XYZ file of C-alpha atoms in Angstrom:
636
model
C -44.518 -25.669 -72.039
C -41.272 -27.928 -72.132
C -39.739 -26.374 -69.493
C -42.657 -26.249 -67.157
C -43.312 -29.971 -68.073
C -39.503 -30.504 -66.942
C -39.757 -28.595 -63.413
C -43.078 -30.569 -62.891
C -41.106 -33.873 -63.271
C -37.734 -32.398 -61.165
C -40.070 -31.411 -58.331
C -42.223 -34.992 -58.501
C -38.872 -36.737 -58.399
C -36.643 -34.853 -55.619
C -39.739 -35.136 -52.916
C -40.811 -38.509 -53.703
C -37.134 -39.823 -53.400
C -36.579 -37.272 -49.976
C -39.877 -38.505 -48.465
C -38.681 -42.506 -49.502
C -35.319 -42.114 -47.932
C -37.079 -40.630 -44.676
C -38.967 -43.893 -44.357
C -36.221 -46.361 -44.720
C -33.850 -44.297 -42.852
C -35.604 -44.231 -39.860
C -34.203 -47.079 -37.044
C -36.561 -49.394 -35.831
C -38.188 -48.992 -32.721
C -36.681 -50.331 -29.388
C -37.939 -53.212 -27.865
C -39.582 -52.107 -24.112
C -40.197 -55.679 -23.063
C -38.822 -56.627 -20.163
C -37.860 -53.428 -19.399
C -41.449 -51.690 -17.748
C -41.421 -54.154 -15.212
C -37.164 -55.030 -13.981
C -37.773 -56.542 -10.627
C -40.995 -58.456 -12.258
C -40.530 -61.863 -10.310
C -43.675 -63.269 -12.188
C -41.322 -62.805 -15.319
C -41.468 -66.477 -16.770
C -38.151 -66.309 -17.834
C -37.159 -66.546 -13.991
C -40.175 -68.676 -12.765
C -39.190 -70.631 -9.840
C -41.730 -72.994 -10.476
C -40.001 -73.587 -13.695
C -36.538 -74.471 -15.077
C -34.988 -72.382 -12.235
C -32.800 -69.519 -13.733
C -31.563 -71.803 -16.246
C -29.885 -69.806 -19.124
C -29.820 -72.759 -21.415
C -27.730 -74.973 -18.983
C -29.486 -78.252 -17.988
C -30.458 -77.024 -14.625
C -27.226 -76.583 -13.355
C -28.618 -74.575 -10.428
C -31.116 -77.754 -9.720
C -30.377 -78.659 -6.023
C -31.481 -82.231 -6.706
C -28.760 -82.473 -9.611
C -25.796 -83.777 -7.860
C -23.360 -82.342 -7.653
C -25.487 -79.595 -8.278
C -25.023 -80.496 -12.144
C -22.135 -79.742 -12.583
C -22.624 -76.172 -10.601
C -22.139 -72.712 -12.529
C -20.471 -74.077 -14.728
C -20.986 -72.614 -18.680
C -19.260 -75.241 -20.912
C -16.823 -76.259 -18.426
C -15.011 -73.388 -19.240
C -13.141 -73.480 -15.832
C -13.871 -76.173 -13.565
C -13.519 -74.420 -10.698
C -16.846 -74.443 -9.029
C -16.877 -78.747 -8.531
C -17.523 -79.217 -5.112
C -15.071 -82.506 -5.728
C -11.972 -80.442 -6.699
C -9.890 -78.172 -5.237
C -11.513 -74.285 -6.051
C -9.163 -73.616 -8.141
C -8.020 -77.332 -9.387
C -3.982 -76.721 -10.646
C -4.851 -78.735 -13.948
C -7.974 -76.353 -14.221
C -6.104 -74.325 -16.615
C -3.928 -77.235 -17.949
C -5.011 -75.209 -21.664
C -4.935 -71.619 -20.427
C -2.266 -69.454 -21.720
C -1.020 -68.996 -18.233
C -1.426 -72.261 -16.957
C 1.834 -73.757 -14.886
C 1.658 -76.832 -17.055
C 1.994 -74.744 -20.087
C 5.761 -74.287 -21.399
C 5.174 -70.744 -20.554
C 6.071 -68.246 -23.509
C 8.644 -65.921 -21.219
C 10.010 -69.351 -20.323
C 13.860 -69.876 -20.451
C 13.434 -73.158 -22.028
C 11.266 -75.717 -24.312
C 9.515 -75.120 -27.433
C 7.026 -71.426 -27.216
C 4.418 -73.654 -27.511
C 3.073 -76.033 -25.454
C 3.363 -79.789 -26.699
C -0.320 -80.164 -25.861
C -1.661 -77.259 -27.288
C -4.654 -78.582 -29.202
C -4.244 -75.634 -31.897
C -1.307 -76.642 -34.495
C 0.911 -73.980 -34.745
C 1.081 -74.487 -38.568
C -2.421 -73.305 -38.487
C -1.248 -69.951 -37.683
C 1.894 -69.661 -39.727
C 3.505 -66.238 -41.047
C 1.592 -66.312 -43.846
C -1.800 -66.898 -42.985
C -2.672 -63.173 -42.861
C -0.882 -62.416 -45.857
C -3.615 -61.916 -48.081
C -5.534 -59.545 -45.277
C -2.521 -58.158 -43.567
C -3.687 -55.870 -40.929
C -0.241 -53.545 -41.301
C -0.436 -53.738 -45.320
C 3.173 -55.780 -45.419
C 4.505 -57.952 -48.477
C 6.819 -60.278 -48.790
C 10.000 -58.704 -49.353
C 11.646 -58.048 -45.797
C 13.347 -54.541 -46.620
C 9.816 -52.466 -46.900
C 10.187 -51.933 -43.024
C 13.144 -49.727 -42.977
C 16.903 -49.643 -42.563
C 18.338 -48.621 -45.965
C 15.430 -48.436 -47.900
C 14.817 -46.137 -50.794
C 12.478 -42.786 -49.979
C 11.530 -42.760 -53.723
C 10.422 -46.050 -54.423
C 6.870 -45.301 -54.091
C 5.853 -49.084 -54.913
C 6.609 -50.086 -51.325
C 5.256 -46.920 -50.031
C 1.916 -48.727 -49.070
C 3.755 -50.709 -46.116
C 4.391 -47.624 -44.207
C 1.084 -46.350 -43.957
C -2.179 -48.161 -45.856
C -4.462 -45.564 -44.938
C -4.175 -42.524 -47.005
C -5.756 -40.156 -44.176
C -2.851 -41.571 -41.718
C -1.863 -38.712 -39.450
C 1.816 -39.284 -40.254
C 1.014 -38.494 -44.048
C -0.083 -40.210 -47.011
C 2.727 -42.983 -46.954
C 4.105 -42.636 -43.740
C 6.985 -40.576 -42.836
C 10.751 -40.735 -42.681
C 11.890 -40.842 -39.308
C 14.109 -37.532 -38.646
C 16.919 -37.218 -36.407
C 20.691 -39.186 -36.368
C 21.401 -42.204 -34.586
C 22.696 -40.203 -31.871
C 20.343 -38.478 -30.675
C 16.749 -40.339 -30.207
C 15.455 -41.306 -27.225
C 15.113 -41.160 -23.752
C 17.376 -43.947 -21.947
C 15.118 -46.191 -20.157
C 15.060 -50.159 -18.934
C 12.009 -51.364 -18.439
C 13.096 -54.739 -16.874
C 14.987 -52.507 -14.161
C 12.379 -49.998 -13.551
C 11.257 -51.090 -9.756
C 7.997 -49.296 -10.420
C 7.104 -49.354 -13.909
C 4.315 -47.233 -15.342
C 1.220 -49.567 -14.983
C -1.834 -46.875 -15.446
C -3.154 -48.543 -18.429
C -6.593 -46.467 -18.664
C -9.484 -49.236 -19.503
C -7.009 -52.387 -19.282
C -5.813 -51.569 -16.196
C -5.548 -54.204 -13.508
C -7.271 -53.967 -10.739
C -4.813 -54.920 -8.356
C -2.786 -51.794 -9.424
C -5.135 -49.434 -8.047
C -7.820 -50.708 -5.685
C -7.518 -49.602 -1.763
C -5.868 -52.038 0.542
C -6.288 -50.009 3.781
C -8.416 -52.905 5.796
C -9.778 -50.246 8.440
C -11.590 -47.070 6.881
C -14.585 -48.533 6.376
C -14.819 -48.600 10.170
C -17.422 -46.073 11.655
C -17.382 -45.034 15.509
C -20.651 -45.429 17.188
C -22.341 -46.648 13.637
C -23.225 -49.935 12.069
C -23.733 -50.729 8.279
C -27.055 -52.038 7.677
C -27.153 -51.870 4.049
C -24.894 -52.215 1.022
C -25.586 -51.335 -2.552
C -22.745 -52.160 -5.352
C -22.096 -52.229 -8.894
C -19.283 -53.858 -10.743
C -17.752 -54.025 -14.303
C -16.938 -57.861 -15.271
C -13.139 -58.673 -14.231
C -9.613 -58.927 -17.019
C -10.754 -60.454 -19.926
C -9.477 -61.611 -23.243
C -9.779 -58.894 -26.185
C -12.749 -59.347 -28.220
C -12.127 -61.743 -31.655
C -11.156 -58.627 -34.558
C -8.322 -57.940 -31.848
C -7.047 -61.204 -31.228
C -6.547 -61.605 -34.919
C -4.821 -58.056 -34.723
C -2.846 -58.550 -31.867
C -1.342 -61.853 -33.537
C -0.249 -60.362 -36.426
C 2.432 -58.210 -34.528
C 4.777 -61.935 -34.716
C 5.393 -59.679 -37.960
C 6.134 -56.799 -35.981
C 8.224 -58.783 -33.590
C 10.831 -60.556 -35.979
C 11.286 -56.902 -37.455
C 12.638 -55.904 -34.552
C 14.900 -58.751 -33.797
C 16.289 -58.187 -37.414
C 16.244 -54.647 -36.913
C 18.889 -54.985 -33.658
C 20.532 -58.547 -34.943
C 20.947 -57.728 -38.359
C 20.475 -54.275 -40.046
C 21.516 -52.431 -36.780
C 19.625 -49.766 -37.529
C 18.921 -48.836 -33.985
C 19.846 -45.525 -32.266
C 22.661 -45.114 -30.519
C 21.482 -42.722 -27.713
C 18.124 -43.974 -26.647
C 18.076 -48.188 -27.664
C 16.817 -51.260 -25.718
C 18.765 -51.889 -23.183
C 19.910 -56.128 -22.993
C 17.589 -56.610 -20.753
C 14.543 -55.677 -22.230
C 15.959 -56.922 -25.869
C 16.148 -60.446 -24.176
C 12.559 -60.306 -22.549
C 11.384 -59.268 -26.065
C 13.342 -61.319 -28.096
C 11.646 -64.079 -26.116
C 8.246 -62.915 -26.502
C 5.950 -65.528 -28.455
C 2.450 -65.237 -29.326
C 0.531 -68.143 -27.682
C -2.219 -69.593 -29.119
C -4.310 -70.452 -26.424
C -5.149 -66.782 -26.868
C -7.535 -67.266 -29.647
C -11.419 -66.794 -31.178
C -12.854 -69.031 -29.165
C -12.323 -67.443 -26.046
C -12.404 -63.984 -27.165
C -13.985 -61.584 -24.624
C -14.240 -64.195 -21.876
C -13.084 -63.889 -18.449
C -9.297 -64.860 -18.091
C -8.389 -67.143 -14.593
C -7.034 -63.303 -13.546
C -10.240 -61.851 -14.029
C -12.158 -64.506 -11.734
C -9.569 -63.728 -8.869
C -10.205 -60.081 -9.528
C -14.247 -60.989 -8.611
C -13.544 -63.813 -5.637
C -11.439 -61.835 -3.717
C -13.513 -58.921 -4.274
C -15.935 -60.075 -2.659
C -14.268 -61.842 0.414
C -12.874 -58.581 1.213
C -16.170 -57.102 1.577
C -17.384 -59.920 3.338
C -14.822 -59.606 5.998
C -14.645 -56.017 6.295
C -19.190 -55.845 6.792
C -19.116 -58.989 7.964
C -22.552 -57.767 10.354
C -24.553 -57.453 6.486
C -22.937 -60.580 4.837
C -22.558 -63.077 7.274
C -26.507 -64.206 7.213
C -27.321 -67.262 4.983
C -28.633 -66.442 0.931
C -32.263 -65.553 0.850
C -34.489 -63.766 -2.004
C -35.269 -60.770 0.861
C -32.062 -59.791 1.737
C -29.568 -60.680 -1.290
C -30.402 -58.947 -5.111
C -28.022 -60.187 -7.947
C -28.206 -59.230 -10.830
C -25.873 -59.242 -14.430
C -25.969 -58.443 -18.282
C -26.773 -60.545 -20.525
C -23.122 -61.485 -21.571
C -20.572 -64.293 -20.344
C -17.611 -62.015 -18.901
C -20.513 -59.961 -16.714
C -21.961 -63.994 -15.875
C -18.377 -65.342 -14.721
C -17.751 -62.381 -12.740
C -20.926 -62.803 -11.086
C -20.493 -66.624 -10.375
C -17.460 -65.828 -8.954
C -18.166 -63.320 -6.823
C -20.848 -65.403 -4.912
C -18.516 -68.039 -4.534
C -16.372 -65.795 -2.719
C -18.981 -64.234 -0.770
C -21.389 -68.047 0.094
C -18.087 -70.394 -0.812
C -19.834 -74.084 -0.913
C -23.177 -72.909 -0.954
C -22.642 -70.590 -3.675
C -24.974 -72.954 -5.381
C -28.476 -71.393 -3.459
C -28.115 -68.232 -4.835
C -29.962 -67.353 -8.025
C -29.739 -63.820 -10.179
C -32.118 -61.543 -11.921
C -30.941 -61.241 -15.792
C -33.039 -59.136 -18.203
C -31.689 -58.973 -21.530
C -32.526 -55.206 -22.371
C -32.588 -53.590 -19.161
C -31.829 -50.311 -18.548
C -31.151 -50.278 -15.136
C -27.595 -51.620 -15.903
C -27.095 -51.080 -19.478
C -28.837 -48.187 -20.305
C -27.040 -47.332 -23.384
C -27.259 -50.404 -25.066
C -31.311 -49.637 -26.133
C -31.195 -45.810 -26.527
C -31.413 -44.286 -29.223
C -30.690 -40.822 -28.333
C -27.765 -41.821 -27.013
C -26.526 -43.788 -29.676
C -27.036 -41.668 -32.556
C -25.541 -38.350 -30.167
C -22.637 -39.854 -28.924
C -21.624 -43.608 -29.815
C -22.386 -43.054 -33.786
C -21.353 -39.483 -34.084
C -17.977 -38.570 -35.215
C -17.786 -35.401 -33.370
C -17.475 -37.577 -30.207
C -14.106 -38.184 -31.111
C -12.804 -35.066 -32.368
C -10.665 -34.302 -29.145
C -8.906 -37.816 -29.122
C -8.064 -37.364 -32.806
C -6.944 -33.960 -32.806
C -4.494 -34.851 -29.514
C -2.999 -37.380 -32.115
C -2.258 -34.903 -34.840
C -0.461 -33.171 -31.597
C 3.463 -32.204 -32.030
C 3.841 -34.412 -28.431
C 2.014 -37.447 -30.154
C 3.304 -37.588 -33.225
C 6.549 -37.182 -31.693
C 6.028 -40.218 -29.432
C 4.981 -42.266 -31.994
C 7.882 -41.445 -34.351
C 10.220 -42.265 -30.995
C 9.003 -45.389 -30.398
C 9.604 -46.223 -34.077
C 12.852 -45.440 -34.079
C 13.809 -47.242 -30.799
C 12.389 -50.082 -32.695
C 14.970 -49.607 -35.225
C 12.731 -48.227 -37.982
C 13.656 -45.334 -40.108
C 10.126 -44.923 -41.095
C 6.723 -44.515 -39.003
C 4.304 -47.574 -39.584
C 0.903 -47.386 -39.809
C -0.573 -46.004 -36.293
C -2.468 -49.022 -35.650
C 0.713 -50.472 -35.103
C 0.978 -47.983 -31.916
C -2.600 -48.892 -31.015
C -1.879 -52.562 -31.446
C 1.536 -52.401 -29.289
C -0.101 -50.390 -26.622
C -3.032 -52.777 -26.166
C -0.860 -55.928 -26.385
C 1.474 -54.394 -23.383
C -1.507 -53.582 -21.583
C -3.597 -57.103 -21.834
C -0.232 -59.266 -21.131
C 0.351 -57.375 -17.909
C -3.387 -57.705 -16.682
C -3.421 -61.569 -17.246
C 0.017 -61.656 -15.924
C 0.392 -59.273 -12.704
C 3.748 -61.153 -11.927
C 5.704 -60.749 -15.079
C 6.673 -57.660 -17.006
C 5.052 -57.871 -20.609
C 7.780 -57.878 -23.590
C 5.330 -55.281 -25.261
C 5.690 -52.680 -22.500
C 9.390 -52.286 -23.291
C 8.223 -50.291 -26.556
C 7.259 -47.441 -24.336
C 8.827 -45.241 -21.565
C 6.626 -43.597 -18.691
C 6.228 -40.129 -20.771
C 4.780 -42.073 -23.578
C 2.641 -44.132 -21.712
C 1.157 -40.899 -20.121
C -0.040 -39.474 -23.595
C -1.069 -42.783 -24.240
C -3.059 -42.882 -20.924
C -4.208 -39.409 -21.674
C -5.442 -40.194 -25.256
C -7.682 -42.944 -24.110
C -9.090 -40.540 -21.034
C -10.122 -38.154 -23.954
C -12.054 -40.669 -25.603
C -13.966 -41.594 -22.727
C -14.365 -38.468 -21.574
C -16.671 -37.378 -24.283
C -18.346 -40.662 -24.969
C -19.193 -41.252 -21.189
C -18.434 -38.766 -19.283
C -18.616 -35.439 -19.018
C -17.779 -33.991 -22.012
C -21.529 -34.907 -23.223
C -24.658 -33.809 -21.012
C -26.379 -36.748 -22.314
C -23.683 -39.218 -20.602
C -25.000 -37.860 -17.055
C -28.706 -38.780 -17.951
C -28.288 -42.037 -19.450
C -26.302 -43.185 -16.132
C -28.968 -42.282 -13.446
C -30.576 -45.175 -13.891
C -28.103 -47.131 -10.587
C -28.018 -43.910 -9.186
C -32.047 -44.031 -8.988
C -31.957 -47.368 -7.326
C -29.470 -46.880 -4.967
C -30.993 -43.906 -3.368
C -34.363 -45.212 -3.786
C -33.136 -48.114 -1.650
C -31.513 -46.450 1.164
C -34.716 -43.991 0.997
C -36.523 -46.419 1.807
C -34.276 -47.815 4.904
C -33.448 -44.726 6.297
C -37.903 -43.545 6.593
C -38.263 -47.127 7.933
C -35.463 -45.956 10.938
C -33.610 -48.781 9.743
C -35.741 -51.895 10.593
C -36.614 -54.563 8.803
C -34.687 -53.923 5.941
C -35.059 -55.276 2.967
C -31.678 -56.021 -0.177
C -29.818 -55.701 2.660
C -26.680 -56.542 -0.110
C -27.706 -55.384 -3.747
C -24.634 -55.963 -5.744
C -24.720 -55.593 -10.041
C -22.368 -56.420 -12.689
C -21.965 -54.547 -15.953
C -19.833 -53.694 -18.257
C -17.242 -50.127 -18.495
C -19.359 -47.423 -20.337
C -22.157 -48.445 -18.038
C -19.864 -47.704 -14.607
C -18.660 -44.322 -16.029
C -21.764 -42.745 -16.769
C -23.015 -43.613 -13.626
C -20.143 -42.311 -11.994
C -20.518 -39.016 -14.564
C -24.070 -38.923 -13.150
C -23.048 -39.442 -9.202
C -20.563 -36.363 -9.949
C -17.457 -38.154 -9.268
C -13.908 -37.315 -11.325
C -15.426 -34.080 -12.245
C -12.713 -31.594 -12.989
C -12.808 -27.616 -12.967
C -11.795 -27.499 -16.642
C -13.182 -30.242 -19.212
C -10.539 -32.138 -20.968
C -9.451 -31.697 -24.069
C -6.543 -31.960 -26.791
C -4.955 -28.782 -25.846
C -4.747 -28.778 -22.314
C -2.673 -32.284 -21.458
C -0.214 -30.766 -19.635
C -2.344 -28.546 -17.725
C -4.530 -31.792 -16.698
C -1.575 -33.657 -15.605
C -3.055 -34.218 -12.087
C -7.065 -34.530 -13.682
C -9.777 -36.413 -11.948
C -10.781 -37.823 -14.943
C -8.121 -40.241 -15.137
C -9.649 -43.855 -16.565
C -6.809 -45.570 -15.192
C -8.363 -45.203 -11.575
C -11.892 -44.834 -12.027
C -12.774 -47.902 -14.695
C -10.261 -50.581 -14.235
C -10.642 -53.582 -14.950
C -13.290 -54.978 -11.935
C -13.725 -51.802 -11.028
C -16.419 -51.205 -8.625
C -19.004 -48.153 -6.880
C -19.890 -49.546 -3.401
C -22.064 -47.490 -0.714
C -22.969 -48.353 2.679
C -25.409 -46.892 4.538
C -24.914 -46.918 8.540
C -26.941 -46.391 11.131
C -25.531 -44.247 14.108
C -25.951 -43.818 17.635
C -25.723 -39.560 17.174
C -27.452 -36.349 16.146
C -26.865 -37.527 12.348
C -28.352 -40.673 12.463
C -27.974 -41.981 9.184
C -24.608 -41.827 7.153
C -23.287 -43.331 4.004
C -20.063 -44.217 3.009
C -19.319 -44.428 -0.547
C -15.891 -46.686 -1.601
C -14.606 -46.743 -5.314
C -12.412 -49.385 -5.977
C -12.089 -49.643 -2.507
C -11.069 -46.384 -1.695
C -13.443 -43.524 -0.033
C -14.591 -41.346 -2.330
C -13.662 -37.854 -1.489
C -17.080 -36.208 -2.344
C -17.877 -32.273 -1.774
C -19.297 -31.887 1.434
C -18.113 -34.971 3.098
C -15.255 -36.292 5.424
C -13.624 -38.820 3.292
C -15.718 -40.319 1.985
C -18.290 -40.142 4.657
C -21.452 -38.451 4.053
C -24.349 -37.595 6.886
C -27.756 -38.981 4.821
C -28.817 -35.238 4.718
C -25.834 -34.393 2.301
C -26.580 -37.613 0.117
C -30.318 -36.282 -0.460
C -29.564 -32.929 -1.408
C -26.731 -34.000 -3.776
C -28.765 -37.028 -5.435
C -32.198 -36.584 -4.371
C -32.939 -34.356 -7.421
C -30.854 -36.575 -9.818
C -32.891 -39.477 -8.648
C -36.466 -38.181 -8.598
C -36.039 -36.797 -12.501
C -34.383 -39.800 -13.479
C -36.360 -40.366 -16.677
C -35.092 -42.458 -19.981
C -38.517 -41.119 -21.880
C -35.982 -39.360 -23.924
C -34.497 -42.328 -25.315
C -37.583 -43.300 -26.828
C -38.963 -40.062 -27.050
C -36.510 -38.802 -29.443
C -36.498 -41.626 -31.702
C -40.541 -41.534 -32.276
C -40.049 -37.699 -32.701
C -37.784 -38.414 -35.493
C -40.107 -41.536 -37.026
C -42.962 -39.344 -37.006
C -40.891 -36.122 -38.655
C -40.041 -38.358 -41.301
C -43.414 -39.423 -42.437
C -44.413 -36.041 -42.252
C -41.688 -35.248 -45.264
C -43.300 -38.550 -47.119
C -46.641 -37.166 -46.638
C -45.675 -34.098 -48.353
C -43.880 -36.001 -51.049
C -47.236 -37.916 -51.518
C -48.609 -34.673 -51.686
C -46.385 -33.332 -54.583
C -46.872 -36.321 -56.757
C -50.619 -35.718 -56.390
C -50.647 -32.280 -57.520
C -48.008 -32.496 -60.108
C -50.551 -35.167 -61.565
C -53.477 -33.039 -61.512
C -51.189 -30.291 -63.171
């Protein structure tokens, strides 16, 4: 009787608690406003009877606020758009990082810091991270390297905090002699220095500056269709605070060369890149407040942008703003707003100030991922997304890189890897805000490195937006769907009266490679993955080239005087895409339909919801049957 009694009570308790955690674990469901209707011009939030397209900003966009109060302008954040000042006013950036007022930090002379920096330096003094240290340090200088003990396990933790570290539990000694290391290399004297920086790349490295191929014999554009991610930005806050802590890093070094010596002989810094980095500074005018804003760089990326294609289809954009023929729109985030205000001041210059945007703050045309939950819980939330990228970095090539780089740096242990990551990303950011200077940070790395670097990052993307998951390709139809919808609709008019004649978007990067994973374009014969790197040495899939930062999809649709009479030309970054099927770039209309036409018509986000109700309504059906237990273990 006891032990029936017992099972009774085990079998009340393990459903009730299984049907409970069903209910709580499910996610909430998405919000769809906003999102049925995405061209809804009734949508208060962009009445032009009201506050017109006024995202909190004291109707700056008012036409009767003079000078246009004060236009496009978010907090004054860069002054540029006055129509009393110069467009890009010299004391603009008087407080930028990069400003030419500001002692610069690769300076020869003058203090690292500008005298009118309104941060005090104090406030960011060696020890303000001590207590949260990103690299686990302490205070006692010798737990870096040089002579240290192997056995003194008490300053073990310095090497490597985390215990599942690829390099071991405590990091690992650094094998080798001091004559035989590394690769000789000089960055400072390297004429064309590795600059394919996947994500962070600049744009200026890599977009087409050929001024003619977009010229068609016997054909005129009529319309163009574009989407953009936001220009060079800073890194997001978590980073910043990351990225300043390598100062640490940094006087290691210098001690490393000046004092311990404990650099190879075969294989160190050459003088010219120990100078460069041994006048490296962190500036703090790179800080919290401005983290993942649009840098001065990044608006250049955006204005010139788009005077380029204003000059080169100067037939579509040389007709005055109106609602009929122009369609803006941007996220809802600053970078993706900047970018946009820039680009229509290079495209309208002083009457930038007519032109208005749509902005819908979960819409899926142009960030689809953000609100699905499919998506999230498949690819952005599940580990196995990144199993390639971490099993490249347990890799014999990796690991060997890293331990290289360490030793150039005069270590005779590997640090924690996030010191790689942090080094990498630092190198990379300095060189996009600064296109003219060499970045101290890029020293750490020859071209071989920054390959598996380059490669690493390609993995990761590869699987979490392109085409590594099948899911990627149907999450970014949605700006596939409207720019074939568009041209559809142009092309069964015969090309009259058309309508968006320029429909030009700006998003953000996992939004532009899905779409491009949906379009088909950097679609190699063998997927990536952590085995193959050398074998994919000359891989479409290369991040460097397709999602830059600005990087842009632009299509043109022409209208021809011959048997095909309507082509489109399709430009990434500039460049003509070579697609299957077409002459550089150059499709007839009847190729474009039967490669997208399908995509387009079955383009279909259901599954986004779809999935998630599934799941909500699986789950009660588990507390049901918990309900059900307790009921008939109380009748029992």
């Amino acid at each position: 009787m006891k032990t029936l009694t017992f099972r009774r009570y085990f079998i009340l308790l393990t459903l009730s608690v299984l049907g409970i955690s069903a209910q709580y674990n499910t996610p909430p469901s998405s919000d769809r406003d906003r999102t049925d209707q995405p061209y809804d011009r009734q949508n208060s939030q962009y009445d032009r009877s009201q506050q017109p397209y006024d995202r909190d900003r004291q109707n700056q966009y008012d036409r009767q606020n003079q000078p246009y109060g004060p236009p496009y302008d978010r907090q004054n954040q860069y002054g540029q758009y006055d129509r009393n000042n110069p467009p890009y006013d010299r004391n603009q950036y008087n407080q930028s990082q990069y400003g030419r007022y500001n002692q610069s930090q690769y300076g020869p002379q003058g203090p690292p810091y500008d005298s009118r920096d309104p941060y005090n330096r104090d406030q960011y003094n060696r020890d303000r991270f001590d207590n949260r240290d990103h690299y686990n340090y302490g205070n006692n200088r010798d737990q870096y390297g040089g002579n240290r003990d192997p056995n003194d396990r008490n300053r073990d933790q310095y090497y490597s905090g985390n215990r599942d570290s690829e390099f071991g539990q405590y990091g690992s000694p650094i094998s080798g002699t001091n004559d035989d290391c590394c690769q000789e290399y000089c960055y400072v004297k390297d004429e064309q220095p590795y600059s394919n920086f996947a994500t962070k790349t600049p744009y200026q490295i890599v977009f087409g500056k050929a001024s003619n191929q977009h010229t068609i014999p016997d054909c005129t554009p009529i319309q163009f269709w574009s989407i953009n991610r936001h220009g060079t930005r800073y890194p997001k806050a978590e980073t910043i605070q990351r990225l300043r802590q390598l100062n640490k890093i940094h006087a290691e070094v210098i001690r490393n060369y000046d004092e311990k010596r404990s650099f190879p002989d075969r294989g160190r810094f050459c003088p010219e890149d120990l100078d460069l980095f041994r006048r490296w500074r962190w500036n703090e005018t790179v800080n919290e407040r401005n983290a993942n804003g649009l840098t001065s760089q990044g608006i250049m990326d955006l204005k010139y942008l788009a005077r380029r294609y204003a000059s080169r289809f100067e037939e579509l954009m040389r007709e005055p703003y109106s609602e009929n023929l122009y369609s803006f729109q941007y996220t809802d985030s600053d970078r993706t707003h900047d970018s946009y205000q820039a680009y229509i001041e290079g495209l309208f210059k002083e009457k930038a100030y007519q032109v208005h945007a749509n902005v819908f703050n979960n819409d899926r045309l142009i960030t689809p991922t953000k609100s699905c939950r499919a998506w999230i819980r498949q690819v952005a939330e599940n580990p196995q997304t990144m199993d390639q990228y971490r099993r490249f970095k347990r890799k014999q090539e990796y690991q060997q890189m890293a331990r290289d780089v360490f030793r150039r740096l005069g270590f005779r242990y590997t640090l924690n890897e996030s010191v790689l990551d942090d080094m990498y990303d630092l190198c990379r950011f300095e060189k996009a805000w600064n296109l003219g200077q060499p970045s101290p940070w890029c020293i750490v790395f020859n071209k071989e490195q920054l390959k598996l670097l380059e490669y690493a990052e390609d993995l990761k993307y590869y699987y979490k937006a392109g085409y590594g998951n099948d899911i990627n390709r149907q999450i970014g139809c949605p700006p596939l769907k409207d720019l074939y919808e568009k041209f559809e609709r142009t092309v069964n008019a015969g090309g009259s009266n058309v309508q968006n004649k320029v429909t030009v978007f700006f998003t953000h990067s996992i939004t532009i490679q899905t779409f491009l994973t949906a379009m088909g374009i950097g679609k190699d014969y063998q997927p990536l993955t952590a085995d193959n790197y050398f074998q994919q040495q000359r891989r479409q899939w290369r991040t460097s080239t397709l999602d830059p930062f600005a990087s842009n999809l632009a299509a043109v649709l022409y209208q021809c005087r011959s048997n095909e009479r309507f082509r489109v030309m399709f430009f990434l970054n500039e460049v003509p895409v070579n697609y299957p099927d077409c002459s550089v770039g150059l499709c007839n209309w009847s190729t474009v339909q039967a490669k997208l036409r399908s995509a387009a018509e079955n383009c279909n986000l259901e599954f986004c919801d779809r999935s998630a109700s599934g799941n909500l309504q699986h789950n009660y059906v588990i507390y049901l049957i918990g309900l059900i237990a307790i009921f008939i273990n109380y009748r029992l």
